[in-house]
Amino acid sequence: MDQADLIWMNGELVAWEDAKVHVLTHALHYGTGVFEGIRAYETERGTAIFRNQEHIERLFRSADLYYMPVPYTQEQIKAATHELITANNLPACYIRPLVYRGAGVMGLNPLDAPVEVAIAAWSWGAYLGDEGKTKGVRAKVSSWRRISGESLIPHAKASGQYLNSVLAKIESHKAGYEEGILLDSQGNVCEGTGENLFLVRDGKIFTPTETGGILNGINRRSVMQIAADEGFELIERDLARAELYLADEIFMTGTAAELTPIREIDDRPVGGTGVPGPVTQRLQKVFDDALHARDERYLAWNDVVPVRATS
Ligand code: PPE
């Protein structure tokens, strides 16, 4: 990975190589952490963090769902993201806030373990490759089902829950695909290992509902807003696996992946040709403009860092 100079750890900026934890950190043993993935873009207004407030709100909600009181306010975390970007002089970056149970208590009751917070930032290119973003990726329906609300809290972005995504990602890579698509416990289409999923059929856009155990992505909601503003009909409903094969277009959204088309699903070229279709291309263009503060309609989504990065 592309290292930066400093990491924000419990209120201090420390050198990247000194941002360490004890091996008895509770989260390391039991997955008791929650995190966010946020991107900041180089824009004409300076470095702009995309929907920073919404990500910080979700971080706090995830922490609350797992009984972790965050020892900072949302305003302090937001100020920390600005401070970190400025201190590292990053014009564009991926930001990873992590709230976790630290060391001091062993066993499954973590309530007496300290809650710690770290925020790292580094530059991270196209998550599924540059070619993936333009031409689309090859995906495979995973044999692993997405975690369900019967055992965990799919709405939370919690560290331990990602073992589910890790299994699906490894399986898809070993089989020669770039991404795995997980069905939910009912067998309906759910999402990618780190992305929400949309499909287009006869000009209409479809995406799974929140009750199916998806992580309700911030980019999912952004693209839904853009689709509505662009006059597309968008329907949230359960989607059968076969609808992936019948789709004219399929794409995924996520902070890391941004908007990435799927060109092949289970070895079938999407829409017959595998070439990203017009709806995907239109949404990708407007979304990219929104990310880079180029679209007047969405400027409220761009949280501009007050100090400009110098090159
Ligand atoms: N589902 C999952 C399971 C998920 O991890 C993400 C984000 C999304 C949907 C999309 O959410 P949003 O980013 O709010 O639109 N995945 C993050 C982690 C990726 C990683 O490899 O780490 C991300 O994109 O930052």
JSON list of N, CA and C in Angstrom, two decimals, residues 144-182:
[
{"chain": "A", "resi": 144, "resn": "TRP", "atom": "N", "xyz": [-20.74, -18.51, -0.62]},
{"chain": "A", "resi": 144, "resn": "TRP", "atom": "CA", "xyz": [-21.00, -18.00, 0.74]},
{"chain": "A", "resi": 144, "resn": "TRP", "atom": "C", "xyz": [-22.17, -17.04, 0.71]},
{"chain": "A", "resi": 145, "resn": "ARG", "atom": "N", "xyz": [-23.07, -17.16, 1.67]},
{"chain": "A", "resi": 145, "resn": "ARG", "atom": "CA", "xyz": [-24.20, -16.23, 1.78]},
{"chain": "A", "resi": 145, "resn": "ARG", "atom": "C", "xyz": [-23.81, -15.05, 2.65]},
{"chain": "A", "resi": 146, "resn": "ARG", "atom": "N", "xyz": [-24.36, -13.88, 2.36]},
{"chain": "A", "resi": 146, "resn": "ARG", "atom": "CA", "xyz": [-24.15, -12.68, 3.16]},
{"chain": "A", "resi": 146, "resn": "ARG", "atom": "C", "xyz": [-24.68, -12.94, 4.58]},
{"chain": "A", "resi": 147, "resn": "ILE", "atom": "N", "xyz": [-23.94, -12.46, 5.58]},
{"chain": "A", "resi": 147, "resn": "ILE", "atom": "CA", "xyz": [-24.36, -12.58, 6.98]},
{"chain": "A", "resi": 147, "resn": "ILE", "atom": "C", "xyz": [-25.80, -12.07, 7.13]},
{"chain": "A", "resi": 148, "resn": "SER", "atom": "N", "xyz": [-26.56, -12.74, 7.97]},
{"chain": "A", "resi": 148, "resn": "SER", "atom": "CA", "xyz": [-27.95, -12.32, 8.13]},
{"chain": "A", "resi": 148, "resn": "SER", "atom": "C", "xyz": [-28.16, -11.67, 9.48]},
{"chain": "A", "resi": 149, "resn": "GLY", "atom": "N", "xyz": [-29.25, -10.95, 9.57]},
{"chain": "A", "resi": 149, "resn": "GLY", "atom": "CA", "xyz": [-29.63, -10.28, 10.81]},
{"chain": "A", "resi": 149, "resn": "GLY", "atom": "C", "xyz": [-30.00, -11.25, 11.92]},
{"chain": "A", "resi": 150, "resn": "GLU", "atom": "N", "xyz": [-30.04, -12.54, 11.61]},
{"chain": "A", "resi": 150, "resn": "GLU", "atom": "CA", "xyz": [-30.33, -13.53, 12.65]},
{"chain": "A", "resi": 150, "resn": "GLU", "atom": "C", "xyz": [-29.11, -13.74, 13.54]},
{"chain": "A", "resi": 151, "resn": "SER", "atom": "N", "xyz": [-27.93, -13.49, 13.01]},
{"chain": "A", "resi": 151, "resn": "SER", "atom": "CA", "xyz": [-26.71, -13.75, 13.79]},
{"chain": "A", "resi": 151, "resn": "SER", "atom": "C", "xyz": [-25.88, -12.51, 14.05]},
{"chain": "A", "resi": 152, "resn": "LEU", "atom": "N", "xyz": [-25.92, -11.57, 13.13]},
{"chain": "A", "resi": 152, "resn": "LEU", "atom": "CA", "xyz": [-25.10, -10.36, 13.26]},
{"chain": "A", "resi": 152, "resn": "LEU", "atom": "C", "xyz": [-25.94, -9.16, 12.85]},
{"chain": "A", "resi": 153, "resn": "ILE", "atom": "N", "xyz": [-25.30, -8.02, 12.66]},
{"chain": "A", "resi": 153, "resn": "ILE", "atom": "CA", "xyz": [-26.04, -6.80, 12.33]},
{"chain": "A", "resi": 153, "resn": "ILE", "atom": "C", "xyz": [-25.53, -6.28, 10.99]},
{"chain": "A", "resi": 154, "resn": "PRO", "atom": "N", "xyz": [-26.10, -6.77, 9.88]},
{"chain": "A", "resi": 154, "resn": "PRO", "atom": "CA", "xyz": [-25.59, -6.37, 8.57]},
{"chain": "A", "resi": 154, "resn": "PRO", "atom": "C", "xyz": [-25.56, -4.86, 8.35]},
{"chain": "A", "resi": 155, "resn": "HIS", "atom": "N", "xyz": [-26.41, -4.12, 9.05]},
{"chain": "A", "resi": 155, "resn": "HIS", "atom": "CA", "xyz": [-26.45, -2.66, 8.89]},
{"chain": "A", "resi": 155, "resn": "HIS", "atom": "C", "xyz": [-25.23, -1.98, 9.48]},
{"chain": "A", "resi": 156, "resn": "ALA", "atom": "N", "xyz": [-24.51, -2.68, 10.35]},
{"chain": "A", "resi": 156, "resn": "ALA", "atom": "CA", "xyz": [-23.32, -2.10, 10.97]},
{"chain": "A", "resi": 156, "resn": "ALA", "atom": "C", "xyz": [-22.11, -2.43, 10.11]},
{"chain": "A", "resi": 157, "resn": "LYS", "atom": "N", "xyz": [-21.14, -1.52, 10.10]},
{"chain": "A", "resi": 157, "resn": "LYS", "atom": "CA", "xyz": [-19.90, -1.79, 9.38]},
{"chain": "A", "resi": 157, "resn": "LYS", "atom": "C", "xyz": [-18.88, -2.22, 10.43]},
{"chain": "A", "resi": 158, "resn": "ALA", "atom": "N", "xyz": [-18.95, -3.49, 10.80]},
{"chain": "A", "resi": 158, "resn": "ALA", "atom": "CA", "xyz": [-18.16, -3.99, 11.93]},
{"chain": "A", "resi": 158, "resn": "ALA", "atom": "C", "xyz": [-17.05, -4.91, 11.45]},
{"chain": "A", "resi": 159, "resn": "SER", "atom": "N", "xyz": [-15.89, -4.77, 12.06]},
{"chain": "A", "resi": 159, "resn": "SER", "atom": "CA", "xyz": [-14.68, -5.49, 11.63]},
{"chain": "A", "resi": 159, "resn": "SER", "atom": "C", "xyz": [-14.91, -6.99, 11.54]},
{"chain": "A", "resi": 160, "resn": "GLY", "atom": "N", "xyz": [-15.39, -7.62, 12.61]},
{"chain": "A", "resi": 160, "resn": "GLY", "atom": "CA", "xyz": [-15.56, -9.07, 12.63]},
{"chain": "A", "resi": 160, "resn": "GLY", "atom": "C", "xyz": [-16.46, -9.58, 11.53]},
{"chain": "A", "resi": 161, "resn": "GLN", "atom": "N", "xyz": [-17.42, -8.77, 11.12]},
{"chain": "A", "resi": 161, "resn": "GLN", "atom": "CA", "xyz": [-18.37, -9.19, 10.08]},
{"chain": "A", "resi": 161, "resn": "GLN", "atom": "C", "xyz": [-17.69, -9.39, 8.74]},
{"chain": "A", "resi": 162, "resn": "TYR", "atom": "N", "xyz": [-16.53, -8.76, 8.57]},
{"chain": "A", "resi": 162, "resn": "TYR", "atom": "CA", "xyz": [-15.85, -8.83, 7.29]},
{"chain": "A", "resi": 162, "resn": "TYR", "atom": "C", "xyz": [-15.19, -10.16, 6.99]},
{"chain": "A", "resi": 163, "resn": "LEU", "atom": "N", "xyz": [-15.18, -11.09, 7.96]},
{"chain": "A", "resi": 163, "resn": "LEU", "atom": "CA", "xyz": [-14.70, -12.44, 7.64]},
{"chain": "A", "resi": 163, "resn": "LEU", "atom": "C", "xyz": [-15.58, -13.05, 6.56]},
{"chain": "A", "resi": 164, "resn": "ASN", "atom": "N", "xyz": [-16.84, -12.67, 6.55]},
{"chain": "A", "resi": 164, "resn": "ASN", "atom": "CA", "xyz": [-17.78, -13.12, 5.53]},
{"chain": "A", "resi": 164, "resn": "ASN", "atom": "C", "xyz": [-17.33, -12.63, 4.13]},
{"chain": "A", "resi": 165, "resn": "SER", "atom": "N", "xyz": [-16.99, -11.34, 4.04]},
{"chain": "A", "resi": 165, "resn": "SER", "atom": "CA", "xyz": [-16.52, -10.79, 2.76]},
{"chain": "A", "resi": 165, "resn": "SER", "atom": "C", "xyz": [-15.17, -11.39, 2.36]},
{"chain": "A", "resi": 166, "resn": "VAL", "atom": "N", "xyz": [-14.31, -11.63, 3.36]},
{"chain": "A", "resi": 166, "resn": "VAL", "atom": "CA", "xyz": [-12.98, -12.18, 3.09]},
{"chain": "A", "resi": 166, "resn": "VAL", "atom": "C", "xyz": [-13.11, -13.58, 2.46]},
{"chain": "A", "resi": 167, "resn": "LEU", "atom": "N", "xyz": [-13.99, -14.39, 2.99]},
{"chain": "A", "resi": 167, "resn": "LEU", "atom": "CA", "xyz": [-14.19, -15.73, 2.42]},
{"chain": "A", "resi": 167, "resn": "LEU", "atom": "C", "xyz": [-14.68, -15.65, 0.97]},
{"chain": "A", "resi": 168, "resn": "ALA", "atom": "N", "xyz": [-15.64, -14.77, 0.74]},
{"chain": "A", "resi": 168, "resn": "ALA", "atom": "CA", "xyz": [-16.20, -14.64, -0.61]},
{"chain": "A", "resi": 168, "resn": "ALA", "atom": "C", "xyz": [-15.17, -14.07, -1.58]},
{"chain": "A", "resi": 169, "resn": "LYS", "atom": "N", "xyz": [-14.37, -13.12, -1.09]},
{"chain": "A", "resi": 169, "resn": "LYS", "atom": "CA", "xyz": [-13.36, -12.50, -1.96]},
{"chain": "A", "resi": 169, "resn": "LYS", "atom": "C", "xyz": [-12.29, -13.52, -2.34]},
{"chain": "A", "resi": 170, "resn": "ILE", "atom": "N", "xyz": [-11.81, -14.27, -1.36]},
{"chain": "A", "resi": 170, "resn": "ILE", "atom": "CA", "xyz": [-10.78, -15.27, -1.64]},
{"chain": "A", "resi": 170, "resn": "ILE", "atom": "C", "xyz": [-11.33, -16.32, -2.62]},
{"chain": "A", "resi": 171, "resn": "GLU", "atom": "N", "xyz": [-12.54, -16.77, -2.36]},
{"chain": "A", "resi": 171, "resn": "GLU", "atom": "CA", "xyz": [-13.13, -17.77, -3.25]},
{"chain": "A", "resi": 171, "resn": "GLU", "atom": "C", "xyz": [-13.19, -17.25, -4.69]},
{"chain": "A", "resi": 172, "resn": "SER", "atom": "N", "xyz": [-13.64, -16.00, -4.87]},
{"chain": "A", "resi": 172, "resn": "SER", "atom": "CA", "xyz": [-13.79, -15.48, -6.23]},
{"chain": "A", "resi": 172, "resn": "SER", "atom": "C", "xyz": [-12.42, -15.30, -6.89]},
{"chain": "A", "resi": 173, "resn": "HIS", "atom": "N", "xyz": [-11.43, -14.86, -6.12]},
{"chain": "A", "resi": 173, "resn": "HIS", "atom": "CA", "xyz": [-10.08, -14.69, -6.70]},
{"chain": "A", "resi": 173, "resn": "HIS", "atom": "C", "xyz": [-9.46, -16.02, -7.09]},
{"chain": "A", "resi": 174, "resn": "LYS", "atom": "N", "xyz": [-9.60, -17.02, -6.21]},
{"chain": "A", "resi": 174, "resn": "LYS", "atom": "CA", "xyz": [-9.03, -18.33, -6.54]},
{"chain": "A", "resi": 174, "resn": "LYS", "atom": "C", "xyz": [-9.68, -18.93, -7.79]},
{"chain": "A", "resi": 175, "resn": "ALA", "atom": "N", "xyz": [-10.94, -18.57, -8.02]},
{"chain": "A", "resi": 175, "resn": "ALA", "atom": "CA", "xyz": [-11.64, -19.07, -9.20]},
{"chain": "A", "resi": 175, "resn": "ALA", "atom": "C", "xyz": [-11.38, -18.21, -10.44]},
{"chain": "A", "resi": 176, "resn": "GLY", "atom": "N", "xyz": [-10.59, -17.13, -10.27]},
{"chain": "A", "resi": 176, "resn": "GLY", "atom": "CA", "xyz": [-10.21, -16.32, -11.43]},
{"chain": "A", "resi": 176, "resn": "GLY", "atom": "C", "xyz": [-11.12, -15.14, -11.74]},
{"chain": "A", "resi": 177, "resn": "TYR", "atom": "N", "xyz": [-11.91, -14.72, -10.76]},
{"chain": "A", "resi": 177, "resn": "TYR", "atom": "CA", "xyz": [-12.80, -13.56, -10.96]},
{"chain": "A", "resi": 177, "resn": "TYR", "atom": "C", "xyz": [-12.31, -12.39, -10.12]},
{"chain": "A", "resi": 178, "resn": "GLU", "atom": "N", "xyz": [-12.78, -11.20, -10.49]},
{"chain": "A", "resi": 178, "resn": "GLU", "atom": "CA", "xyz": [-12.36, -10.01, -9.72]},
{"chain": "A", "resi": 178, "resn": "GLU", "atom": "C", "xyz": [-13.23, -9.78, -8.49]},
{"chain": "A", "resi": 179, "resn": "GLU", "atom": "N", "xyz": [-14.48, -10.22, -8.54]},
{"chain": "A", "resi": 179, "resn": "GLU", "atom": "CA", "xyz": [-15.36, -9.94, -7.41]},
{"chain": "A", "resi": 179, "resn": "GLU", "atom": "C", "xyz": [-16.38, -11.08, -7.20]},
{"chain": "A", "resi": 180, "resn": "GLY", "atom": "N", "xyz": [-16.79, -11.23, -5.96]},
{"chain": "A", "resi": 180, "resn": "GLY", "atom": "CA", "xyz": [-17.82, -12.20, -5.61]},
{"chain": "A", "resi": 180, "resn": "GLY", "atom": "C", "xyz": [-19.12, -11.48, -5.27]},
{"chain": "A", "resi": 181, "resn": "ILE", "atom": "N", "xyz": [-20.24, -12.04, -5.70]},
{"chain": "A", "resi": 181, "resn": "ILE", "atom": "CA", "xyz": [-21.56, -11.48, -5.37]},
{"chain": "A", "resi": 181, "resn": "ILE", "atom": "C", "xyz": [-22.22, -12.42, -4.38]},
{"chain": "A", "resi": 182, "resn": "LEU", "atom": "N", "xyz": [-22.60, -11.90, -3.24]},
{"chain": "A", "resi": 182, "resn": "LEU", "atom": "CA", "xyz": [-23.22, -12.75, -2.23]},
{"chain": "A", "resi": 182, "resn": "LEU", "atom": "C", "xyz": [-24.74, -12.69, -2.33]}
]
